[in-house]
XYZ file of C-alpha atoms in Angstrom:
336
model
C 118.333 107.641 104.113
C 116.648 105.561 101.440
C 113.637 103.626 102.741
C 111.750 100.836 101.000
C 108.432 99.703 102.480
C 106.960 96.457 101.196
C 103.265 97.254 101.278
C 103.067 100.765 102.591
C 99.351 101.551 102.397
C 98.026 99.586 105.380
C 98.089 100.379 109.085
C 101.715 99.817 110.112
C 103.130 100.212 106.620
C 101.305 103.485 106.101
C 102.534 104.881 109.408
C 106.083 103.858 108.495
C 105.872 105.630 105.149
C 104.495 108.746 106.814
C 107.317 108.730 109.366
C 109.938 108.289 106.659
C 108.535 111.257 104.747
C 108.448 113.322 107.951
C 112.159 112.643 108.408
C 112.932 113.821 104.906
C 114.024 110.371 103.740
C 113.722 109.122 100.179
C 110.767 106.721 100.421
C 109.727 103.976 98.011
C 106.791 101.596 98.410
C 106.347 98.285 96.643
C 102.831 96.871 96.323
C 100.178 95.870 93.831
C 98.828 99.390 93.592
C 95.296 98.248 94.361
C 94.725 99.848 97.741
C 95.248 103.221 99.313
C 97.311 106.255 98.538
C 100.827 107.334 99.426
C 102.019 110.816 100.412
C 103.306 113.169 97.698
C 106.905 112.518 96.784
C 106.812 108.798 97.564
C 107.959 106.574 94.693
C 105.613 103.664 94.035
C 106.775 100.389 92.505
C 104.108 97.918 91.443
C 104.306 94.170 91.743
C 102.690 91.115 93.296
C 105.186 89.260 95.464
C 103.141 86.046 95.210
C 103.236 85.929 91.402
C 105.990 84.583 89.132
C 108.467 87.416 88.504
C 106.319 89.520 90.823
C 109.389 91.145 92.377
C 110.837 92.329 89.067
C 110.141 95.997 89.825
C 112.687 95.857 92.664
C 115.551 94.962 90.315
C 118.259 97.600 90.125
C 117.138 99.519 93.199
C 119.254 100.296 96.243
C 118.010 101.204 99.706
C 119.444 101.614 103.187
C 116.477 100.102 105.036
C 113.525 97.941 104.070
C 110.471 97.462 106.304
C 108.220 94.484 105.625
C 104.832 93.934 107.318
C 103.977 90.729 105.432
C 101.715 88.220 107.213
C 101.116 85.819 104.353
C 103.109 82.847 103.093
C 106.631 82.715 104.560
C 107.930 81.688 101.128
C 106.967 85.139 99.831
C 108.896 86.783 102.682
C 111.895 84.587 101.872
C 111.725 85.419 98.154
C 111.554 89.159 98.859
C 114.502 88.949 101.247
C 116.570 87.047 98.682
C 115.706 89.570 95.988
C 116.870 92.420 98.234
C 119.856 90.925 100.043
C 122.412 92.766 97.884
C 120.308 95.896 97.408
C 119.409 96.758 101.011
C 121.607 97.432 104.006
C 119.158 96.463 106.745
C 115.901 94.498 106.875
C 113.178 95.231 109.455
C 110.434 92.640 109.676
C 107.241 93.493 111.558
C 106.326 90.299 113.358
C 103.964 89.607 116.248
C 103.897 88.252 119.768
C 101.595 85.616 118.320
C 104.690 83.665 117.230
C 105.289 82.435 120.790
C 104.429 78.795 121.349
C 101.584 77.993 123.741
C 101.496 78.059 126.679
C 103.236 81.378 127.257
C 104.089 82.566 130.750
C 103.123 86.205 131.426
C 106.234 88.336 131.670
C 108.177 86.253 129.143
C 110.886 87.907 127.076
C 112.213 87.256 123.581
C 113.834 83.964 124.609
C 110.462 82.229 125.069
C 109.887 79.290 122.695
C 108.461 80.144 119.283
C 106.117 78.115 117.078
C 107.827 75.932 114.502
C 107.221 78.015 111.410
C 108.474 76.767 108.047
C 110.239 79.488 105.987
C 109.205 77.670 102.811
C 105.507 77.342 103.722
C 102.800 78.641 101.425
C 99.946 78.530 103.928
C 99.180 78.089 107.624
C 97.647 79.954 110.539
C 98.768 83.423 111.587
C 101.129 82.135 114.289
C 103.016 79.821 111.954
C 103.007 82.269 109.041
C 104.681 84.957 111.113
C 107.105 82.504 112.731
C 108.058 81.102 109.330
C 108.584 84.569 107.884
C 110.841 85.485 110.811
C 113.015 82.456 110.053
C 113.075 83.270 106.362
C 114.260 86.823 106.920
C 116.910 85.776 109.433
C 118.239 83.040 107.148
C 118.811 85.575 104.373
C 119.877 88.718 106.243
C 121.394 87.285 109.436
C 122.473 90.019 111.849
C 121.352 92.646 109.322
C 117.751 91.775 110.224
C 115.656 93.233 113.011
C 112.539 91.343 114.078
C 109.975 93.604 115.765
C 107.464 91.424 117.625
C 104.661 93.890 118.082
C 101.597 93.408 120.247
C 98.410 95.432 120.577
C 98.911 98.237 118.049
C 96.559 101.200 118.304
C 96.338 104.624 116.735
C 95.116 106.466 113.643
C 94.676 104.163 110.668
C 93.800 101.047 112.666
C 92.254 98.576 110.231
C 91.122 95.915 112.708
C 88.843 98.256 114.612
C 89.490 97.521 118.291
C 89.895 101.062 119.597
C 87.514 102.455 116.920
C 84.815 100.092 118.175
C 85.110 101.418 121.715
C 85.121 105.001 120.491
C 82.035 104.505 118.327
C 80.216 102.574 121.039
C 80.907 105.175 123.694
C 80.020 107.994 121.299
C 76.499 106.501 121.044
C 76.093 107.151 124.756
C 73.948 105.468 127.359
C 74.991 102.639 129.628
C 78.144 100.925 128.361
C 79.217 97.477 129.500
C 82.737 98.054 130.812
C 84.614 94.808 131.506
C 86.311 94.999 134.849
C 88.292 95.572 136.758
C 88.912 99.181 135.783
C 92.496 98.898 137.025
C 93.267 95.951 134.710
C 96.665 96.726 133.086
C 97.011 97.140 129.323
C 100.163 96.823 127.238
C 99.958 98.492 123.820
C 101.833 100.698 121.395
C 100.826 103.616 119.219
C 101.529 102.738 115.584
C 103.494 105.971 115.163
C 105.802 105.085 118.055
C 106.376 101.651 116.542
C 107.167 103.139 113.129
C 109.553 105.715 114.584
C 111.424 103.137 116.647
C 111.773 100.733 113.717
C 113.245 103.440 111.509
C 115.624 104.481 114.295
C 116.853 100.897 114.570
C 117.110 100.498 110.828
C 119.189 103.652 110.550
C 121.528 102.364 113.282
C 121.784 98.926 111.724
C 120.431 97.261 114.867
C 119.774 93.553 114.467
C 118.085 91.002 116.693
C 114.621 90.279 118.028
C 112.586 92.642 120.200
C 109.186 92.688 121.881
C 108.211 96.044 120.406
C 105.423 97.244 122.664
C 104.962 99.420 125.748
C 106.067 98.405 129.181
C 103.531 96.258 131.068
C 100.927 98.426 132.757
C 101.367 101.322 130.319
C 97.645 101.986 130.765
C 94.509 100.371 132.196
C 91.062 99.539 130.870
C 89.698 102.289 133.075
C 92.055 104.927 131.717
C 91.416 103.859 128.129
C 87.623 103.938 128.401
C 87.603 107.144 130.447
C 89.608 108.782 127.669
C 87.101 107.497 125.115
C 84.311 109.188 127.071
C 86.312 112.400 127.335
C 87.317 112.746 123.676
C 83.892 111.850 122.270
C 82.091 114.235 124.608
C 79.557 111.485 125.161
C 77.033 111.106 127.962
C 78.026 107.427 128.167
C 77.989 105.833 131.608
C 80.591 103.105 132.075
C 79.010 100.223 133.965
C 81.974 98.317 135.337
C 81.144 94.638 135.545
C 83.111 91.762 137.041
C 84.626 89.328 134.529
C 82.797 86.255 135.831
C 79.247 86.996 134.585
C 80.616 88.359 131.299
C 82.584 85.189 130.635
C 79.721 82.968 131.821
C 77.508 84.576 129.167
C 79.891 83.384 126.443
C 81.440 86.761 125.684
C 84.839 86.387 124.015
C 87.538 88.653 125.410
C 89.599 90.475 122.756
C 86.935 89.968 120.079
C 83.511 90.713 121.580
C 85.020 93.206 123.987
C 88.140 94.409 122.173
C 91.434 94.950 124.008
C 90.115 93.279 127.185
C 91.916 90.133 128.383
C 91.042 89.356 132.011
C 93.526 87.993 134.496
C 93.812 84.237 134.187
C 92.836 84.166 130.516
C 95.024 81.805 128.433
C 96.133 84.736 126.281
C 96.588 87.248 129.063
C 100.314 87.141 128.328
C 99.639 89.149 125.156
C 99.332 92.177 127.448
C 102.101 91.160 129.844
C 105.338 90.682 127.922
C 108.807 91.743 129.012
C 109.864 94.662 126.811
C 112.990 95.795 128.623
C 115.191 94.997 125.624
C 113.274 97.259 123.246
C 113.132 100.079 125.758
C 116.860 99.788 126.370
C 117.193 100.236 122.595
C 115.282 103.520 122.747
C 111.610 102.599 122.421
C 109.331 105.224 123.956
C 105.535 105.164 124.053
C 103.254 108.182 124.186
C 100.426 108.381 126.753
C 97.316 106.425 125.809
C 95.284 109.640 126.102
C 97.079 110.990 123.051
C 96.483 107.791 121.098
C 92.765 107.798 121.932
C 92.292 111.469 121.061
C 94.076 111.266 117.724
C 92.368 108.011 116.771
C 88.994 109.671 117.377
C 90.029 112.666 115.289
C 91.091 110.365 112.441
C 87.968 108.214 112.735
C 85.703 111.223 112.367
C 87.621 112.241 109.267
C 87.457 108.867 107.488
C 84.027 107.846 108.774
C 84.696 104.102 109.064
C 87.447 101.598 109.721
C 89.273 100.996 106.410
C 89.644 97.540 104.858
C 92.903 95.721 105.481
C 95.316 96.579 102.688
C 96.142 93.576 100.557
C 95.095 91.062 103.211
C 92.039 88.904 103.847
C 89.374 90.558 105.948
C 89.051 89.579 109.583
C 85.799 89.018 111.407
C 84.248 92.107 112.895
C 85.038 92.971 116.475
C 82.677 94.255 119.128
C 79.629 93.167 121.066
C 76.200 93.120 119.453
C 73.980 95.828 121.021
C 71.281 93.323 121.987
C 73.776 91.124 123.804
C 75.232 94.130 125.568
C 71.779 95.252 126.701
C 71.006 91.772 128.050
C 74.280 91.659 129.962
C 73.683 95.105 131.434
C 70.179 94.102 132.492
C 71.471 90.914 134.095
C 74.170 92.824 135.961
C 71.643 95.348 137.251
C 69.302 92.598 138.346
C 72.100 90.765 140.177
C 73.128 93.968 141.924
C 69.605 94.888 142.864
């Protein structure tokens, strides 16, 4: 199989390239050549898809599958799809659950309403950029396009830093503010499982739209944080705290305390989507213990969360130590 990855040095793109190489496929990446490395044997084409004639390096190529992780202007996704429509058999676009239009009912499937994204737009927020890019790809490739609406993606190479923040915090030891309840369900996917599934579907020529993430309740906050304690060998003590005082103190779920979205939160649905369609199409997700352990191994090797390849930086995640200490003290005082 001949695989083209648009990007290919970031989190999902890098994992997709690695999986293609593991399968023995012929792998090509197309990017500006400004960030990251690619495995030996991978052919690298250089170009800036946002520039005039920026796709010229793709001319004359032929591939069986292309995977695109683009989250910028939908017009750039449309232009890339048009440039490749006669050169590629199947187009896989990595989208996001963020495309769903608010409010979203927990447990919704792929038929839930989507934000009105313009395929010709050159700017917008993340929701509308992804929604517009989905439309652009579908308009060009039709049933030769697969839209993978991912969710919480974890694993080695994570460039947002959600799981790395928990690992680093727990590795420091001491009392750790653990947002309860411990049995709160989590829905996530290891980046390597996502990459493998997308390439499987591309090879089969599977089209359509899928919530590409684990089944609801794949893990819990308790299991995730317990595994962080175990793999780091830390003396950390998880101090499970009810959501109410945490929220009352102005702590932002998902950002200040990564991964955590308490029941009743407006975005709780991000961790409670129906994924039966993707699993019927062969998606399997490894245990979260494996994801945590291998992310910690990778994090120790690289030393720090890498910058986001070719994309604007996002604000840092994680709770300031002073705020955490104040919350822990308040919780102890209330309990005492």
